[in-house]
Amino acid sequence: MPHNPDPVVSVVIPCHDYARYLPEAVSSILAQTFQDWELLVVDDGSTDNTVEVARSLIARHPDRRIRLVQRPNGGVSAARNTGIEAATGRYVLPLDADDVIAPTMLEKTVAVLDDSPGIAIASTDVFTFTEDDLPPQTMSLPAYSRELMLQRLIMFYCSLYRREVWRTVGGYDESMRAGEDWDFWVGCVEHGFDAHHIHEPLFGARNKDTGLHVEAAENDLAIRARIVANHPSLFKPITRGWAQAVLSEAAEVCLRDERVPDDILTRAAEMDHFLTAVMALQRTARVQHYHIQRLNKELAAHRHAAGSPVQEKGPTASAV
């Protein structure tokens, strides 16, 4: 066999009991306009048929560099770290098994890192999608700012970065159940890594009523305390003291608004406002979609009763 050089990009997909979503995530990689990649599916101790689905995908695409890595269940951070440790690409893209990327995601983010040696991370806007045939909803994110990253999460986990970033930061904190991506990006700030944001929705996040993003939203202040404790040099003494107290037995008392430092509380309020706006947008889209579906059914029934031909397709809801 001829020697195969290392790929430019290693895509790492942790998967725990998400076999039903995995083919869609893998298909989005196969559809990339940039083809110099490898894909590592990390089975994180799944109890469903994740291993069988992954092996089937590998067998169906023998010409592509797709590998399966198996490990005992340890959470998304441990699974990502395991996959990245086994990867050989100079750039890394984490992708969860229930999400997807647009066809030009790798092409455009690789171009940023190739053209700008001083940039270590390339992020993008996001589109959210559901299983209800709703039109995708685009979420625009601000340009990258180190100060803003300390205030709120302005960059999704699915961003392309240089492999040395992961080595220098020390990987993802395996003790964090949620918020590990924000903690990782704050670690990048701490080590002086710069990022560039592409204002195009190239990452697709599946909108579900469950998942780690929901847990992160519900435990925002506790996650902030962990991040402060993990990166104390970036925060004021009063904030560091509050974080240590939250992580002690006094957590319940310290999470009350009157005990939270102003900078943390203000940032949490900003995140609450952001999440509220996103949820309202998604609810509005759902209401419009179901309303149009109902109108289409009523129109079809009316035409059928009148003896008119029924149109196969009615109007579709536009993005709000």
Tab-separated table of C-alpha atoms in Angstrom:
chain	number	residue	atom	x	y	z
A	1	MET	CA	0.000	0.000	0.000
A	2	PRO	CA	1.317	3.487	-0.835
A	3	HIS	CA	2.033	5.813	2.060
A	4	ASN	CA	-0.954	8.035	2.860
A	5	PRO	CA	0.057	11.450	4.222
A	6	ASP	CA	-1.720	12.765	7.269
A	7	PRO	CA	-4.988	14.575	6.518
A	8	VAL	CA	-5.363	18.310	6.961
A	9	VAL	CA	-8.485	17.993	9.141
A	10	SER	CA	-9.518	15.464	11.759
A	11	VAL	CA	-13.258	15.491	12.443
A	12	VAL	CA	-14.055	13.917	15.821
A	13	ILE	CA	-17.614	12.747	16.531
A	14	PRO	CA	-18.304	11.452	20.053
A	15	CYS	CA	-21.414	9.270	20.101
A	16	HIS	CA	-23.286	7.962	23.125
A	17	ASP	CA	-26.603	6.280	22.268
A	18	TYR	CA	-27.122	8.549	19.239
A	19	ALA	CA	-26.901	5.862	16.553
A	20	ARG	CA	-30.140	7.173	15.015
A	21	TYR	CA	-28.489	10.539	14.283
A	22	LEU	CA	-24.998	9.367	13.364
A	23	PRO	CA	-25.598	8.691	9.619
A	24	GLU	CA	-26.786	12.274	9.096
A	25	ALA	CA	-23.734	13.723	10.844
A	26	VAL	CA	-21.394	11.508	8.808
A	27	SER	CA	-23.227	12.365	5.567
A	28	SER	CA	-22.549	16.045	6.204
A	29	ILE	CA	-18.816	15.260	6.336
A	30	LEU	CA	-18.945	13.154	3.180
A	31	ALA	CA	-20.634	16.085	1.394
A	32	GLN	CA	-17.785	18.525	2.130
A	33	THR	CA	-16.279	20.482	-0.768
A	34	PHE	CA	-12.938	20.167	1.078
A	35	GLN	CA	-11.984	16.493	0.952
A	36	ASP	CA	-8.641	16.175	2.781
A	37	TRP	CA	-10.071	14.943	6.063
A	38	GLU	CA	-10.290	11.936	8.334
A	39	LEU	CA	-13.257	11.109	10.528
A	40	LEU	CA	-13.068	9.464	13.934
A	41	VAL	CA	-16.321	8.220	15.450
A	42	VAL	CA	-15.800	7.719	19.174
A	43	ASP	CA	-18.267	5.282	20.685
A	44	ASP	CA	-18.586	6.508	24.265
A	45	GLY	CA	-19.808	3.264	25.825
A	46	SER	CA	-23.129	3.306	23.956
A	47	THR	CA	-25.903	0.871	24.862
A	48	ASP	CA	-27.622	1.180	21.471
A	49	ASN	CA	-26.306	0.024	18.067
A	50	THR	CA	-23.807	2.878	17.634
A	51	VAL	CA	-20.928	0.447	16.948
A	52	GLU	CA	-22.874	-1.444	14.285
A	53	VAL	CA	-24.014	1.780	12.591
A	54	ALA	CA	-20.464	3.169	12.609
A	55	ARG	CA	-19.007	-0.033	11.158
A	56	SER	CA	-21.687	-0.053	8.459
A	57	LEU	CA	-20.815	3.521	7.488
A	58	ILE	CA	-17.118	2.620	7.326
A	59	ALA	CA	-17.848	-0.409	5.141
A	60	ARG	CA	-19.992	1.678	2.803
A	61	HIS	CA	-17.202	4.202	2.250
A	62	PRO	CA	-13.960	2.206	2.013
A	63	ASP	CA	-12.327	5.022	0.036
A	64	ARG	CA	-12.736	7.497	2.900
A	65	ARG	CA	-10.611	7.727	6.053
A	66	ILE	CA	-13.248	6.853	8.642
A	67	ARG	CA	-12.300	5.105	11.868
A	68	LEU	CA	-14.165	3.821	14.900
A	69	VAL	CA	-12.672	4.322	18.364
A	70	GLN	CA	-14.335	2.603	21.322
A	71	ARG	CA	-14.043	3.532	24.981
A	72	PRO	CA	-16.032	3.085	28.222
A	73	ASN	CA	-18.612	5.780	28.848
A	74	GLY	CA	-16.937	8.863	30.269
A	75	GLY	CA	-18.866	11.809	28.883
A	76	VAL	CA	-18.438	14.092	25.882
A	77	SER	CA	-15.177	15.696	27.086
A	78	ALA	CA	-13.438	12.360	27.615
A	79	ALA	CA	-14.727	11.075	24.267
A	80	ARG	CA	-13.491	14.172	22.429
A	81	ASN	CA	-10.102	13.934	24.104
A	82	THR	CA	-9.814	10.254	23.172
A	83	GLY	CA	-10.671	10.988	19.547
A	84	ILE	CA	-8.313	13.935	19.251
A	85	GLU	CA	-5.492	11.934	20.842
A	86	ALA	CA	-5.940	9.290	18.132
A	87	ALA	CA	-6.289	11.871	15.319
A	88	THR	CA	-3.492	12.779	12.909
A	89	GLY	CA	-4.732	15.975	11.230
A	90	ARG	CA	-3.139	19.345	11.912
A	91	TYR	CA	-6.599	20.900	12.351
A	92	VAL	CA	-9.392	19.532	14.561
A	93	LEU	CA	-13.165	19.891	14.185
A	94	PRO	CA	-15.350	18.517	17.001
A	95	LEU	CA	-18.859	17.554	15.879
A	96	ASP	CA	-21.559	16.000	18.040
A	97	ALA	CA	-23.376	12.984	16.615
A	98	ASP	CA	-26.739	14.774	16.447
A	99	ASP	CA	-25.458	17.860	14.612
A	100	VAL	CA	-24.292	18.568	11.040
A	101	ILE	CA	-22.106	20.979	9.087
A	102	ALA	CA	-22.791	22.775	5.813
A	103	PRO	CA	-20.947	21.532	2.691
A	104	THR	CA	-18.483	24.450	2.684
A	105	MET	CA	-17.722	24.438	6.428
A	106	LEU	CA	-14.297	22.809	6.137
A	107	GLU	CA	-13.324	24.658	2.961
A	108	LYS	CA	-13.965	28.075	4.484
A	109	THR	CA	-12.580	27.457	7.964
A	110	VAL	CA	-9.447	25.720	6.647
A	111	ALA	CA	-8.821	28.729	4.390
A	112	VAL	CA	-8.852	31.027	7.435
A	113	LEU	CA	-6.240	28.967	9.303
A	114	ASP	CA	-4.110	28.367	6.197
A	115	ASP	CA	-4.056	32.055	5.255
A	116	SER	CA	-3.590	33.496	8.767
A	117	PRO	CA	-0.854	31.873	10.902
A	118	GLY	CA	-1.778	34.149	13.810
A	119	ILE	CA	-5.329	32.795	13.935
A	120	ALA	CA	-5.739	29.559	15.900
A	121	ILE	CA	-9.523	29.050	15.739
A	122	ALA	CA	-12.125	29.592	13.010
A	123	SER	CA	-15.774	29.741	14.095
A	124	THR	CA	-19.013	30.364	12.204
A	125	ASP	CA	-22.627	31.356	12.676
A	126	VAL	CA	-25.118	28.555	13.269
A	127	PHE	CA	-28.419	27.342	11.895
A	128	THR	CA	-30.748	25.377	14.154
A	129	PHE	CA	-32.967	22.644	12.781
A	130	THR	CA	-35.572	20.251	14.135
A	131	GLU	CA	-37.184	16.973	13.140
A	132	ASP	CA	-40.493	18.736	12.416
A	133	ASP	CA	-39.678	19.901	8.861
A	134	LEU	CA	-39.374	23.454	10.148
A	135	PRO	CA	-37.246	25.834	8.081
A	136	PRO	CA	-33.783	26.225	9.664
A	137	GLN	CA	-33.353	29.257	11.900
A	138	THR	CA	-30.122	31.230	11.529
A	139	MET	CA	-28.356	32.564	14.621
A	140	SER	CA	-25.803	35.295	14.012
A	141	LEU	CA	-22.961	35.566	16.492
A	142	PRO	CA	-20.689	38.544	17.206
A	143	ALA	CA	-17.157	38.924	15.916
A	144	TYR	CA	-14.622	37.216	18.160
A	145	SER	CA	-13.482	39.183	21.209
A	146	ARG	CA	-11.444	37.808	24.095
A	147	GLU	CA	-13.225	40.074	26.570
A	148	LEU	CA	-16.620	39.057	25.220
A	149	MET	CA	-15.707	35.378	25.510
A	150	LEU	CA	-15.242	35.870	29.273
A	151	GLN	CA	-18.710	37.389	29.462
A	152	ARG	CA	-20.730	34.863	27.485
A	153	LEU	CA	-20.378	31.954	25.106
A	154	ILE	CA	-19.971	33.568	21.674
A	155	MET	CA	-18.515	30.570	19.847
A	156	PHE	CA	-20.067	27.147	19.392
A	157	TYR	CA	-18.138	23.974	20.192
A	158	CYS	CA	-18.045	23.056	16.491
A	159	SER	CA	-15.212	25.356	15.430
A	160	LEU	CA	-12.015	24.414	13.589
A	161	TYR	CA	-8.776	24.840	15.532
A	162	ARG	CA	-5.102	23.987	15.303
A	163	ARG	CA	-4.122	20.770	17.031
A	164	GLU	CA	-1.573	22.585	19.207
A	165	VAL	CA	-4.442	24.551	20.759
A	166	TRP	CA	-5.820	21.346	22.266
A	167	ARG	CA	-2.376	20.283	23.469
A	168	THR	CA	-1.593	23.653	25.043
A	169	VAL	CA	-4.946	24.077	26.794
A	170	GLY	CA	-4.775	20.496	28.029
A	171	GLY	CA	-7.865	19.213	26.254
A	172	TYR	CA	-11.434	19.376	27.483
A	173	ASP	CA	-12.076	19.238	31.226
A	174	GLU	CA	-13.396	15.710	31.720
A	175	SER	CA	-14.905	16.561	35.096
A	176	MET	CA	-17.423	18.987	33.536
A	177	ARG	CA	-20.754	17.487	32.434
A	178	ALA	CA	-21.814	20.687	30.661
A	179	GLY	CA	-20.124	23.941	29.676
A	180	GLU	CA	-16.889	22.123	28.757
A	181	ASP	CA	-16.716	23.902	25.397
A	182	TRP	CA	-16.914	27.358	26.999
A	183	ASP	CA	-14.279	26.321	29.523
A	184	PHE	CA	-12.061	25.180	26.637
A	185	TRP	CA	-12.455	28.487	24.778
A	186	VAL	CA	-11.665	30.434	27.959
A	187	GLY	CA	-8.539	28.289	28.239
A	188	CYS	CA	-7.671	29.475	24.735
A	189	VAL	CA	-8.056	33.082	25.894
A	190	GLU	CA	-5.806	32.332	28.865
A	191	HIS	CA	-3.065	31.017	26.579
A	192	GLY	CA	-3.311	33.897	24.121
A	193	PHE	CA	-4.861	32.079	21.159
A	194	ASP	CA	-6.785	34.286	18.729
A	195	ALA	CA	-9.881	33.385	16.707
A	196	HIS	CA	-11.716	34.588	13.610
A	197	HIS	CA	-15.475	34.406	13.163
A	198	ILE	CA	-17.025	33.732	9.747
A	199	HIS	CA	-20.428	35.381	9.516
A	200	GLU	CA	-22.077	32.518	7.666
A	201	PRO	CA	-24.278	29.757	9.174
A	202	LEU	CA	-22.025	26.767	8.429
A	203	PHE	CA	-22.727	24.726	11.575
A	204	GLY	CA	-26.116	23.083	12.082
A	205	ALA	CA	-27.266	22.419	15.652
A	206	ARG	CA	-30.194	20.061	16.145
A	207	ASN	CA	-32.775	21.740	18.374
A	208	LYS	CA	-34.078	19.242	20.920
A	209	ASP	CA	-35.851	19.651	24.243
A	210	THR	CA	-33.133	17.614	25.947
A	211	GLY	CA	-29.358	17.550	25.827
A	212	LEU	CA	-26.301	19.067	27.427
A	213	HIS	CA	-27.153	22.553	26.096
A	214	VAL	CA	-30.355	22.485	28.163
A	215	GLU	CA	-28.419	21.376	31.238
A	216	ALA	CA	-25.883	24.150	30.631
A	217	ALA	CA	-28.623	26.801	30.412
A	218	GLU	CA	-30.204	25.562	33.638
A	219	ASN	CA	-26.877	25.575	35.527
A	220	ASP	CA	-25.334	28.706	34.064
A	221	LEU	CA	-24.030	30.240	37.309
A	222	ALA	CA	-22.532	26.982	38.570
A	223	ILE	CA	-20.774	26.490	35.219
A	224	ARG	CA	-19.443	30.050	35.411
A	225	ALA	CA	-18.053	29.284	38.855
A	226	ARG	CA	-16.210	26.236	37.484
A	227	ILE	CA	-14.768	28.303	34.642
A	228	VAL	CA	-13.590	31.029	37.037
A	229	ALA	CA	-11.987	28.426	39.302
A	230	ASN	CA	-10.289	26.754	36.328
A	231	HIS	CA	-8.860	30.040	35.002
A	232	PRO	CA	-8.388	32.299	38.063
A	233	SER	CA	-5.848	34.651	36.447
A	234	LEU	CA	-8.561	36.034	34.159
A	235	PHE	CA	-10.931	37.148	36.945
A	236	LYS	CA	-11.042	39.572	39.855
A	237	PRO	CA	-10.327	38.399	43.445
A	238	ILE	CA	-13.958	38.905	44.504
A	239	THR	CA	-15.106	36.763	41.575
A	240	ARG	CA	-12.562	34.060	42.396
A	241	GLY	CA	-13.756	34.022	46.000
A	242	TRP	CA	-17.376	33.703	44.917
A	243	ALA	CA	-16.511	30.822	42.594
A	244	GLN	CA	-14.682	28.928	45.342
A	245	ALA	CA	-17.666	29.382	47.635
A	246	VAL	CA	-20.077	28.127	44.969
A	247	LEU	CA	-17.968	25.007	44.554
A	248	SER	CA	-18.024	24.419	48.310
A	249	GLU	CA	-20.903	23.348	50.524
A	250	ALA	CA	-22.206	26.934	50.523
A	251	ALA	CA	-23.173	26.739	46.862
A	252	GLU	CA	-26.933	27.202	47.353
A	253	VAL	CA	-26.467	30.421	49.345
A	254	CYS	CA	-23.824	31.829	47.021
A	255	LEU	CA	-25.985	31.359	43.927
A	256	ARG	CA	-28.579	33.824	45.258
A	257	ASP	CA	-28.554	37.065	43.299
A	258	GLU	CA	-27.495	39.225	46.261
A	259	ARG	CA	-24.363	37.123	46.707
A	260	VAL	CA	-23.269	36.982	43.061
A	261	PRO	CA	-20.588	39.526	41.987
A	262	ASP	CA	-21.965	42.233	39.704
A	263	ASP	CA	-19.835	41.237	36.719
A	264	ILE	CA	-20.966	37.593	36.859
A	265	LEU	CA	-24.627	38.473	37.454
A	266	THR	CA	-24.633	40.977	34.587
A	267	ARG	CA	-23.098	38.442	32.246
A	268	ALA	CA	-25.576	35.780	33.355
A	269	ALA	CA	-28.439	38.186	32.681
A	270	GLU	CA	-27.056	38.827	29.201
A	271	MET	CA	-26.957	35.073	28.569
A	272	ASP	CA	-30.516	34.679	29.890
A	273	HIS	CA	-31.670	37.409	27.507
A	274	PHE	CA	-29.876	35.736	24.607
A	275	LEU	CA	-31.325	32.292	25.380
A	276	THR	CA	-34.817	33.769	25.849
A	277	ALA	CA	-34.636	35.423	22.439
A	278	VAL	CA	-33.466	32.188	20.794
A	279	MET	CA	-36.241	30.141	22.410
A	280	ALA	CA	-38.862	32.733	21.417
A	281	LEU	CA	-37.624	32.612	17.827
A	282	GLN	CA	-37.874	28.841	17.748
A	283	ARG	CA	-41.358	28.833	19.307
A	284	THR	CA	-42.586	31.381	16.749
A	285	ALA	CA	-41.254	29.257	13.895
A	286	ARG	CA	-43.011	26.166	15.272
A	287	VAL	CA	-46.339	28.001	15.648
A	288	GLN	CA	-46.108	29.321	12.087
A	289	HIS	CA	-45.215	25.882	10.742
A	290	TYR	CA	-48.099	24.077	12.431
A	291	HIS	CA	-50.542	26.854	11.548
A	292	ILE	CA	-49.610	26.569	7.865
A	293	GLN	CA	-49.892	22.789	8.024
A	294	ARG	CA	-53.411	23.115	9.437
A	295	LEU	CA	-54.411	25.624	6.761
A	296	ASN	CA	-53.059	23.346	4.030
A	297	LYS	CA	-55.116	20.427	5.342
A	298	GLU	CA	-58.265	22.561	5.508
A	299	LEU	CA	-57.653	23.855	1.993
A	300	ALA	CA	-57.076	20.320	0.680
A	301	ALA	CA	-60.275	19.106	2.327
A	302	HIS	CA	-62.227	22.039	0.877
A	303	ARG	CA	-60.920	21.404	-2.636
A	304	HIS	CA	-61.638	17.694	-2.338
A	305	ALA	CA	-65.219	18.427	-1.293
A	306	ALA	CA	-65.592	20.855	-4.199
A	307	GLY	CA	-64.167	18.349	-6.666
A	308	SER	CA	-61.064	20.411	-7.418
A	309	PRO	CA	-57.615	18.838	-7.842
A	310	VAL	CA	-55.560	18.943	-4.656
A	311	GLN	CA	-52.195	20.704	-4.855
A	312	GLU	CA	-49.321	18.495	-3.793
A	313	LYS	CA	-47.482	21.283	-2.025
A	314	GLY	CA	-48.752	24.296	-0.183
A	315	PRO	CA	-46.907	27.379	1.013
A	316	THR	CA	-44.016	26.901	3.396
A	317	ALA	CA	-43.165	28.908	6.459
A	318	SER	CA	-40.358	31.392	5.911
A	319	ALA	CA	-37.616	31.850	8.452
A	320	VAL	CA	-38.378	34.424	11.077
